[in-house]
Amino acid sequence: PGNSTLHPFWIPEFFGDVAIVNGAPWPVLDVQPRRYRFRIIEGSNARFYNLSFGAAKVYAIGSDGNYLNAPKLLSTVLMAPGERYDLIIDFTGLGGQTITVTNDAPTPYPGGLSPVPYTDPVACATFPLNTCPADQPTMASIMQFRVSATPVTDTSCNPAVAGQCVRPKAMVALTDGTGNLAAGVKIDKKRQLILKEVADPVTGSPVTVTLNNTAFNDA
């Protein structure tokens, strides 16, 4: 739908074509061939990212909820708007290389415009091997790391070694990780929250979002 006719105007789903990291488009960061800790927040309006870090190994040590009990090796980092990750990215052994952070998440996720070529036997039937070209190729690359060729000593904890980079005391789990309560956990009180998107009666475009029928700026 078109823009709202009501004030204040807002854009609930904006999908641009320039990757911005820390306020810079497609930035380059010089790093040493060692481990780094990155705290990442996904600040896009509505876009998801599924990030790959080339030859660099990536370990999650924390998320929105808390630090993990132990590091988890990731092949990709899938992030939704507002989501946070605490990562260790290991550039050890990659001296002299350039690592490009890439993205292959379609937008709107999971079935919209793709930043990379994709296969669809129906929509792409006229293309070789039923593979369509990328819809938003500028969003396939996010940033680059340039790894120095000079060796350095790294004394930080190594997430690849069992027992390192772990919590001194495991967090108390309230669920079993599959959608069920953990053993011994009882629900004391249930609350129902209603998130509602209010539409412009003329254009049908979103105007605002209310929580339990209360606007964000209500007293």
mmCIF file of C-alpha atoms in Angstrom:
data_model
loop_
_atom_site.group_PDB
_atom_site.id
_atom_site.type_symbol
_atom_site.label_atom_id
_atom_site.label_comp_id
_atom_site.label_asym_id
_atom_site.label_seq_id
_atom_site.Cartn_x
_atom_site.Cartn_y
_atom_site.Cartn_z
ATOM 1 C CA PRO A 1 0.000 0.000 0.000
ATOM 2 C CA GLY A 2 0.919 3.630 -0.343
ATOM 3 C CA ASN A 3 2.144 5.928 2.400
ATOM 4 C CA SER A 4 -0.258 6.766 5.189
ATOM 5 C CA THR A 5 -2.416 9.894 4.882
ATOM 6 C CA LEU A 6 -2.327 10.352 8.665
ATOM 7 C CA HIS A 7 0.310 12.126 10.741
ATOM 8 C CA PRO A 8 2.839 11.246 12.089
ATOM 9 C CA PHE A 9 4.152 9.440 9.010
ATOM 10 C CA TRP A 10 6.352 6.424 9.474
ATOM 11 C CA ILE A 11 7.775 3.660 7.327
ATOM 12 C CA PRO A 12 7.212 0.289 8.999
ATOM 13 C CA GLU A 13 9.066 -1.719 6.343
ATOM 14 C CA PHE A 14 11.926 0.009 4.553
ATOM 15 C CA PHE A 15 14.203 -2.151 2.421
ATOM 16 C CA GLY A 16 17.143 -0.157 1.092
ATOM 17 C CA ASP A 17 19.988 -1.230 -1.172
ATOM 18 C CA VAL A 18 23.047 -0.020 0.798
ATOM 19 C CA ALA A 19 24.613 -2.007 3.647
ATOM 20 C CA ILE A 20 25.409 0.261 6.602
ATOM 21 C CA VAL A 21 27.688 -0.857 9.458
ATOM 22 C CA ASN A 22 28.374 1.572 12.318
ATOM 23 C CA GLY A 23 27.058 4.394 10.140
ATOM 24 C CA ALA A 24 29.318 3.661 7.154
ATOM 25 C CA PRO A 25 28.350 2.041 3.832
ATOM 26 C CA TRP A 26 30.225 -1.207 3.096
ATOM 27 C CA PRO A 27 33.095 -0.410 5.511
ATOM 28 C CA VAL A 28 36.526 -2.050 5.715
ATOM 29 C CA LEU A 29 38.142 -2.853 9.078
ATOM 30 C CA ASP A 30 41.843 -3.655 9.485
ATOM 31 C CA VAL A 31 42.436 -6.476 11.961
ATOM 32 C CA GLN A 32 45.320 -8.618 13.165
ATOM 33 C CA PRO A 33 45.503 -12.399 12.658
ATOM 34 C CA ARG A 34 43.978 -13.172 16.062
ATOM 35 C CA ARG A 35 40.642 -13.502 17.836
ATOM 36 C CA TYR A 36 38.295 -10.521 18.270
ATOM 37 C CA ARG A 37 35.106 -10.074 20.253
ATOM 38 C CA PHE A 38 32.257 -8.287 18.476
ATOM 39 C CA ARG A 39 28.991 -7.149 20.025
ATOM 40 C CA ILE A 40 26.492 -6.859 17.198
ATOM 41 C CA ILE A 41 22.994 -5.398 17.108
ATOM 42 C CA GLU A 42 20.828 -5.724 14.015
ATOM 43 C CA GLY A 43 19.596 -2.165 13.459
ATOM 44 C CA SER A 44 17.676 -2.476 10.205
ATOM 45 C CA ASN A 45 14.069 -1.367 9.992
ATOM 46 C CA ALA A 46 12.699 -4.718 8.773
ATOM 47 C CA ARG A 47 15.474 -6.600 6.957
ATOM 48 C CA PHE A 48 16.846 -9.945 8.120
ATOM 49 C CA TYR A 49 20.507 -10.865 7.532
ATOM 50 C CA ASN A 50 22.095 -14.287 7.208
ATOM 51 C CA LEU A 51 25.789 -13.486 7.526
ATOM 52 C CA SER A 52 28.796 -15.557 6.508
ATOM 53 C CA PHE A 53 32.375 -14.671 7.432
ATOM 54 C CA GLY A 54 34.369 -16.534 4.781
ATOM 55 C CA ALA A 55 37.333 -18.475 6.139
ATOM 56 C CA ALA A 56 37.077 -16.872 9.597
ATOM 57 C CA LYS A 57 35.582 -19.068 12.313
ATOM 58 C CA VAL A 58 32.716 -17.521 14.233
ATOM 59 C CA TYR A 59 31.613 -18.496 17.740
ATOM 60 C CA ALA A 60 28.541 -17.218 19.582
ATOM 61 C CA ILE A 61 29.174 -16.573 23.265
ATOM 62 C CA GLY A 62 26.036 -14.557 24.013
ATOM 63 C CA SER A 63 22.666 -13.500 22.654
ATOM 64 C CA ASP A 64 19.713 -11.314 23.644
ATOM 65 C CA GLY A 65 19.067 -13.314 26.770
ATOM 66 C CA ASN A 66 22.440 -13.891 28.370
ATOM 67 C CA TYR A 67 25.904 -15.333 27.932
ATOM 68 C CA LEU A 68 25.835 -18.907 26.642
ATOM 69 C CA ASN A 69 27.126 -21.648 28.916
ATOM 70 C CA ALA A 70 29.802 -22.419 26.325
ATOM 71 C CA PRO A 71 30.787 -21.034 22.896
ATOM 72 C CA LYS A 72 28.887 -22.331 19.889
ATOM 73 C CA LEU A 73 30.536 -22.562 16.474
ATOM 74 C CA LEU A 74 28.292 -21.010 13.802
ATOM 75 C CA SER A 75 28.335 -21.565 10.054
ATOM 76 C CA THR A 76 26.158 -18.468 9.515
ATOM 77 C CA VAL A 77 24.700 -15.754 11.744
ATOM 78 C CA LEU A 78 20.967 -15.224 11.142
ATOM 79 C CA MET A 79 19.736 -11.937 12.631
ATOM 80 C CA ALA A 80 16.333 -10.273 12.836
ATOM 81 C CA PRO A 81 15.760 -6.541 13.462
ATOM 82 C CA GLY A 82 16.706 -5.626 17.021
ATOM 83 C CA GLU A 83 18.450 -8.955 17.656
ATOM 84 C CA ARG A 84 21.849 -8.989 19.359
ATOM 85 C CA TYR A 85 24.821 -11.334 19.245
ATOM 86 C CA ASP A 86 28.044 -11.506 21.229
ATOM 87 C CA LEU A 87 30.585 -13.150 18.909
ATOM 88 C CA ILE A 88 34.203 -14.218 18.828
ATOM 89 C CA ILE A 89 35.578 -14.062 15.280
ATOM 90 C CA ASP A 90 38.885 -15.860 14.807
ATOM 91 C CA PHE A 91 41.250 -14.498 12.133
ATOM 92 C CA THR A 92 44.130 -16.741 13.264
ATOM 93 C CA GLY A 93 46.016 -18.162 10.287
ATOM 94 C CA LEU A 94 44.384 -15.737 7.854
ATOM 95 C CA GLY A 95 47.211 -13.183 7.729
ATOM 96 C CA GLY A 96 47.292 -11.207 4.494
ATOM 97 C CA GLN A 97 43.761 -12.208 3.491
ATOM 98 C CA THR A 98 40.641 -10.110 2.962
ATOM 99 C CA ILE A 99 37.477 -11.536 4.491
ATOM 100 C CA THR A 100 34.176 -10.366 3.000
ATOM 101 C CA VAL A 101 31.104 -10.597 5.206
ATOM 102 C CA THR A 102 28.283 -11.767 2.933
ATOM 103 C CA ASN A 103 24.506 -11.937 3.256
ATOM 104 C CA ASP A 104 22.056 -14.261 1.494
ATOM 105 C CA ALA A 105 18.811 -13.582 3.401
ATOM 106 C CA PRO A 106 15.854 -12.627 1.172
ATOM 107 C CA THR A 107 13.715 -9.649 2.124
ATOM 108 C CA PRO A 108 11.007 -9.590 3.352
ATOM 109 C CA TYR A 109 12.263 -12.729 5.063
ATOM 110 C CA PRO A 110 12.042 -15.584 4.252
ATOM 111 C CA GLY A 111 10.627 -15.357 0.740
ATOM 112 C CA GLY A 112 11.177 -11.891 -0.742
ATOM 113 C CA LEU A 113 13.836 -10.261 -2.914
ATOM 114 C CA SER A 114 17.122 -12.157 -2.846
ATOM 115 C CA PRO A 115 20.606 -10.595 -2.684
ATOM 116 C CA VAL A 116 22.081 -13.691 -4.353
ATOM 117 C CA PRO A 117 21.049 -15.856 -7.341
ATOM 118 C CA TYR A 118 18.377 -18.366 -6.370
ATOM 119 C CA THR A 119 16.664 -21.418 -7.825
ATOM 120 C CA ASP A 120 12.925 -21.444 -8.472
ATOM 121 C CA PRO A 121 11.549 -23.944 -11.021
ATOM 122 C CA VAL A 122 8.387 -21.854 -11.487
ATOM 123 C CA ALA A 123 9.432 -18.203 -11.339
ATOM 124 C CA CYS A 124 12.829 -18.900 -12.958
ATOM 125 C CA ALA A 125 11.731 -21.435 -15.567
ATOM 126 C CA THR A 126 13.034 -19.271 -18.426
ATOM 127 C CA PHE A 127 16.539 -19.024 -16.897
ATOM 128 C CA PRO A 128 19.315 -21.637 -17.241
ATOM 129 C CA LEU A 129 19.056 -24.301 -14.527
ATOM 130 C CA ASN A 130 15.960 -22.482 -13.217
ATOM 131 C CA THR A 131 18.264 -20.012 -11.468
ATOM 132 C CA CYS A 132 17.149 -16.386 -11.274
ATOM 133 C CA PRO A 133 19.681 -13.539 -10.970
ATOM 134 C CA ALA A 134 19.910 -11.702 -7.662
ATOM 135 C CA ASP A 135 17.150 -9.162 -7.046
ATOM 136 C CA GLN A 136 19.256 -6.962 -4.715
ATOM 137 C CA PRO A 137 22.904 -7.797 -5.481
ATOM 138 C CA THR A 138 24.207 -4.749 -3.577
ATOM 139 C CA MET A 139 23.041 -6.350 -0.313
ATOM 140 C CA ALA A 140 25.036 -9.554 -0.842
ATOM 141 C CA SER A 141 28.189 -7.934 0.611
ATOM 142 C CA ILE A 142 28.066 -6.186 3.982
ATOM 143 C CA MET A 143 31.662 -5.275 4.890
ATOM 144 C CA GLN A 144 35.276 -6.508 4.733
ATOM 145 C CA PHE A 145 38.018 -7.369 7.190
ATOM 146 C CA ARG A 146 41.605 -6.854 5.996
ATOM 147 C CA VAL A 147 43.832 -9.169 8.008
ATOM 148 C CA SER A 148 47.382 -7.986 8.618
ATOM 149 C CA ALA A 149 50.179 -10.277 7.467
ATOM 150 C CA THR A 150 52.198 -9.533 10.612
ATOM 151 C CA PRO A 151 51.986 -12.365 13.194
ATOM 152 C CA VAL A 152 50.853 -11.454 16.716
ATOM 153 C CA THR A 153 50.546 -13.235 20.055
ATOM 154 C CA ASP A 154 46.971 -13.938 21.141
ATOM 155 C CA THR A 155 46.433 -14.582 24.854
ATOM 156 C CA SER A 156 42.617 -14.443 24.765
ATOM 157 C CA CYS A 157 40.520 -17.509 25.541
ATOM 158 C CA ASN A 158 40.168 -19.895 22.612
ATOM 159 C CA PRO A 159 36.535 -20.965 22.026
ATOM 160 C CA ALA A 160 37.761 -23.939 19.964
ATOM 161 C CA VAL A 161 39.287 -25.489 23.103
ATOM 162 C CA ALA A 162 36.874 -27.277 25.417
ATOM 163 C CA GLY A 163 36.612 -25.593 28.784
ATOM 164 C CA GLN A 164 37.716 -22.153 27.597
ATOM 165 C CA CYS A 165 35.432 -19.110 27.224
ATOM 166 C CA VAL A 166 32.757 -20.817 29.348
ATOM 167 C CA ARG A 167 30.557 -19.455 32.117
ATOM 168 C CA PRO A 168 31.929 -20.167 35.603
ATOM 169 C CA LYS A 169 28.394 -21.105 36.622
ATOM 170 C CA ALA A 170 25.789 -22.437 34.194
ATOM 171 C CA MET A 171 22.664 -20.335 33.820
ATOM 172 C CA VAL A 172 19.358 -21.724 35.051
ATOM 173 C CA ALA A 173 17.317 -22.917 32.072
ATOM 174 C CA LEU A 174 13.566 -22.312 32.176
ATOM 175 C CA THR A 175 12.877 -24.321 29.018
ATOM 176 C CA ASP A 176 14.325 -27.447 27.465
ATOM 177 C CA GLY A 177 15.169 -25.703 24.183
ATOM 178 C CA THR A 178 12.384 -27.433 22.252
ATOM 179 C CA GLY A 179 9.446 -25.297 23.416
ATOM 180 C CA ASN A 180 8.736 -27.103 26.666
ATOM 181 C CA LEU A 181 9.362 -26.130 30.277
ATOM 182 C CA ALA A 182 12.506 -27.484 31.863
ATOM 183 C CA ALA A 183 12.152 -30.131 34.526
ATOM 184 C CA GLY A 184 10.961 -28.687 37.822
ATOM 185 C CA VAL A 185 9.869 -25.335 36.375
ATOM 186 C CA LYS A 186 6.320 -24.207 37.175
ATOM 187 C CA ILE A 187 4.464 -21.209 35.739
ATOM 188 C CA ASP A 188 3.339 -18.876 38.516
ATOM 189 C CA LYS A 189 1.400 -16.386 36.404
ATOM 190 C CA LYS A 190 0.412 -16.069 32.739
ATOM 191 C CA ARG A 191 0.112 -12.737 30.948
ATOM 192 C CA GLN A 192 -1.375 -12.060 27.539
ATOM 193 C CA LEU A 193 0.119 -9.251 25.431
ATOM 194 C CA ILE A 194 -1.615 -8.141 22.246
ATOM 195 C CA LEU A 195 0.548 -6.435 19.621
ATOM 196 C CA LYS A 196 -1.687 -4.763 17.047
ATOM 197 C CA GLU A 197 -0.816 -2.918 13.854
ATOM 198 C CA VAL A 198 -3.295 -0.098 13.132
ATOM 199 C CA ALA A 199 -3.899 0.625 9.444
ATOM 200 C CA ASP A 200 -4.738 3.836 7.619
ATOM 201 C CA PRO A 201 -8.428 3.502 6.640
ATOM 202 C CA VAL A 202 -7.731 5.179 3.283
ATOM 203 C CA THR A 203 -4.539 3.534 2.002
ATOM 204 C CA GLY A 204 -4.424 0.435 4.196
ATOM 205 C CA SER A 205 -0.817 1.176 5.112
ATOM 206 C CA PRO A 206 0.288 0.800 8.757
ATOM 207 C CA VAL A 207 -0.033 3.888 10.943
ATOM 208 C CA THR A 208 1.121 2.745 14.361
ATOM 209 C CA VAL A 209 1.501 -0.279 16.593
ATOM 210 C CA THR A 210 -0.236 -0.657 19.946
ATOM 211 C CA LEU A 211 0.516 -2.988 22.861
ATOM 212 C CA ASN A 212 -2.655 -4.036 24.663
ATOM 213 C CA ASN A 213 -4.389 -1.211 22.746
ATOM 214 C CA THR A 214 -1.976 1.355 24.191
ATOM 215 C CA ALA A 215 0.184 3.523 21.936
ATOM 216 C CA PHE A 216 3.878 3.971 22.697
ATOM 217 C CA ASN A 217 3.480 7.640 23.656
ATOM 218 C CA ASP A 218 0.399 7.181 25.864
ATOM 219 C CA ALA A 219 0.778 8.087 29.534
#
